[in-house]
Amino acid sequence: MSKHFPFLQTIRARLALTLFVSFSLLAVFSSLIFMQASSEHQQEITQRMNADLAQHVVKEYLLFEKGEANLQAAKQTFEKLMVLGPNFEFYVLDASGKVLAYSTDPAKIKRQAVDTAVFSEFFQSKTINKPICGDDPRSTSGKKVFSVAPIYNDQQLSGYLYVILGSEIYDDIASMVKGSGIVQGALWSIFLGVTFSLLATLWFAGIITRPLRMLTSQVQAIRAEGFSSEGMKNEPAMNALCKWNDASSNEMHALGSSFKTLLEKLDEQYKNVITIDQLRKELLSHISHDLRTPLASLLGYLETWELNHKKVSAEESTGYIATAKLSAQKISKLVEQLFELAYLDSGNVQVNIEPFSIAELVQDTLQKFKILAAEKGLALEVEPKDSSIQVVGDIEKLERVLSNLIDNAIRHTGEGGRIVVRLSRSTRSVAVEVSDNGIGIPPEDLPHVFEPHFKAGNSVRGNTAHGGLGLAISKKLLDLHQASIQVKSRETEGTSFEFCLPAAGV
Ligand SMILES: Nc1ncnc2c1ncn2[C@@H]1O[C@H](COP(=O)(O)OP(=O)(O)OP(=O)(O)O)[C@@H](O)[C@H]1O
Ligand SMILES: [Mg+2]
């Protein structure tokens, strides 16, 4: 509809039109009902006031003689009664309702008989509280209020005197409006009342739709500015949205505050997308950086072997292959760690929580590093050696955490150093601490060690590839256990990592 009537595009205009149409209909219907009621009331009053008129005339004037209607006498009587005014029309009817004599102009008579069925209703009603209408002989189908009285001759009903009352009672509404100042006044009052109500309602509609217009302009202001990585650009519009009260039962407030929440969510997601995009770029550059060295080494050794394997000794040839294999293993480890981190980030990780002896798990993990530690002259210890210390968690994942921490400790601790895994049991939890007396972490690097791809300035690479992913993976694995990990370190003195697990059987 608004296509054909562009001015109807706003809710306010539609509301105004709807109200205008309903109020106009209301005005028309109430006027019609008012006029109908006042016309009926007029008829009722006329009939009630003149109910005995016919009876009175019958008593006073002789209209029938010897069973026959005395038409001559009737005519004279009617002439006398004309002094009552033109509002009354007198008819002498026989018992069946046939018109025998009348006071009116013969040319105006359109009906020769009147239906007498309604007379009994008239005779029976003691007080007239609604108009009773009978046939009007001056029209073929019209009805009018009347007064009627039976005429008896020797106890025999010989006919009726039928009086049409108020022949000037307004026949139609138009003549009633024209003829009555009261009706006109009342109609004006209805019209003014309805117009005033319409204007008042339109004013209220404006007040009701004002918050909607406000919200629309705020949203348009935000839309015009858009989102940015620093947050919503249009701060005044955003602050204006804060005024919508979330707790209010007012629908507009609910809509405004929902919209604000939605915008905040969108803003957050927008920032997330930007961050993820940046991370993706960083990740790609890290991956290519981390893989470049072992890949170059792998290719280099393979090419050297290809060129020289016929010239060099079998021992040397095997040496090339072994070094190439080492590079391939580094690549494999890096790729595996990247996949692990991506898998942990995906949020679909299964955790198999079960009670187990943490002391035994520590012993088993240390066992794997025994040779490496011995080569470096390091002592690996667990305190206390009490296999009854039980925790609940995912064994496989916690084994990965311990391996990462012990691997780091071994790499960053010099000859003769000591790596201790300490278990401290409290009522509800068991604290696991992996400490070393190695090179430590510089204080400025300490807050970043759990970030993926971060390596401290004094990081030791050893002869294996290190992508700086171990601690990031360990942190995520512990997050799955709702456990947090803390680090303490002093440069040149040593480092300790600590996390808490829930004790079993609590
Ligand atoms: N026990 C430690 N002593 C000194 N520095 C450490 C210790 N543990 C971790 N770090 C520092 O934190 C950095 C990040 O450790 P993380 O385990 O995440 O990576 P990485 O060991 O370098 O590589 P990856 O674990 O992927 O093989 C290390 O590069 C190192 O600089
Ligand atoms: Mg590591």
Tab-separated table of C-alpha atoms and ligand atoms in Angstrom, residues 333-334 337 404-405 407-413 434 436 438-442 445 448-460 464-474 487 489 494-497, ligand 1:
chain	number	residue	atom	x	y	z
A	333	LYS	CA	57.123	-32.362	15.584
A	334	LEU	CA	56.367	-28.755	14.642
A	337	GLN	CA	52.242	-29.221	17.689
A	404	ASN	CA	56.549	-30.042	28.050
A	405	LEU	CA	57.593	-28.600	31.407
A	407	ASP	CA	61.630	-30.791	28.428
A	408	ASN	CA	61.858	-27.001	28.906
A	409	ALA	CA	63.576	-27.394	32.280
A	410	ILE	CA	66.190	-29.837	30.901
A	411	ARG	CA	66.908	-27.576	27.936
A	412	HIS	CA	67.339	-24.466	30.043
A	413	THR	CA	69.409	-25.986	32.856
A	434	VAL	CA	58.283	-28.397	38.214
A	436	ASP	CA	64.888	-26.117	37.944
A	438	GLY	CA	68.688	-23.201	35.214
A	439	ILE	CA	69.125	-19.945	33.331
A	440	GLY	CA	65.711	-18.522	34.311
A	441	ILE	CA	63.521	-16.240	32.242
A	442	PRO	CA	64.135	-12.473	31.882
A	445	ASP	CA	59.636	-12.060	28.933
A	448	HIS	CA	54.564	-13.765	27.538
A	449	VAL	CA	55.835	-17.323	27.971
A	450	PHE	CA	52.351	-18.855	27.577
A	451	GLU	CA	51.723	-17.078	24.272
A	452	PRO	CA	52.005	-19.290	21.195
A	453	HIS	CA	55.303	-18.926	19.297
A	454	PHE	CA	56.897	-16.921	22.106
A	455	LYS	CA	60.509	-17.695	22.951
A	456	ALA	CA	62.377	-15.766	25.618
A	457	GLY	CA	65.447	-13.769	24.690
A	458	ASN	CA	67.721	-16.336	26.388
A	459	SER	CA	65.822	-19.342	25.041
A	460	VAL	CA	67.897	-22.434	24.402
A	464	THR	CA	65.686	-29.905	18.031
A	465	ALA	CA	63.137	-27.508	16.529
A	466	HIS	CA	61.223	-25.366	18.979
A	467	GLY	CA	58.250	-23.371	17.828
A	468	GLY	CA	57.478	-21.853	21.232
A	469	LEU	CA	54.224	-23.835	21.404
A	470	GLY	CA	54.841	-26.153	24.381
A	471	LEU	CA	53.649	-23.795	27.145
A	472	ALA	CA	50.689	-22.503	25.068
A	473	ILE	CA	49.558	-26.115	24.541
A	474	SER	CA	50.143	-26.966	28.232
A	487	VAL	CA	55.366	-19.337	36.591
A	489	SER	CA	61.537	-17.288	37.628
A	494	GLY	CA	66.015	-20.952	38.005
A	495	THR	CA	62.385	-21.327	37.050
A	496	SER	CA	59.370	-23.061	38.527
A	497	PHE	CA	55.962	-23.809	36.981
B	1	LIG	N1	62.327	-23.920	32.540
B	1	LIG	C1	62.583	-22.871	31.762
B	1	LIG	N2	63.700	-22.130	31.971
B	1	LIG	C2	63.946	-21.046	31.200
B	1	LIG	N3	63.190	-20.621	30.195
B	1	LIG	C3	62.083	-21.316	29.945
B	1	LIG	C4	61.698	-22.478	30.709
B	1	LIG	N4	60.521	-22.938	30.220
B	1	LIG	C5	60.170	-22.134	29.201
B	1	LIG	N5	61.080	-21.167	29.017
B	1	LIG	C6	61.025	-20.058	28.040
B	1	LIG	O1	59.714	-19.979	27.541
B	1	LIG	C7	59.676	-20.109	26.136
B	1	LIG	C8	58.431	-20.773	25.690
B	1	LIG	O2	58.425	-22.140	26.085
B	1	LIG	P1	57.636	-23.180	25.236
B	1	LIG	O3	57.709	-24.500	25.883
B	1	LIG	O4	56.301	-22.632	24.996
B	1	LIG	O5	58.380	-23.159	23.843
B	1	LIG	P2	59.717	-23.890	23.407
B	1	LIG	O6	60.119	-24.825	24.466
B	1	LIG	O7	60.657	-22.840	23.001
B	1	LIG	O8	59.217	-24.646	22.101
B	1	LIG	P3	58.419	-26.001	22.076
B	1	LIG	O9	57.904	-26.236	23.445
B	1	LIG	O10	57.350	-25.706	21.076
B	1	LIG	O11	59.344	-27.042	21.638
B	1	LIG	C9	60.915	-20.877	25.819
B	1	LIG	O12	61.336	-20.624	24.519
B	1	LIG	C10	61.871	-20.339	26.859
B	1	LIG	O13	62.457	-19.168	26.423
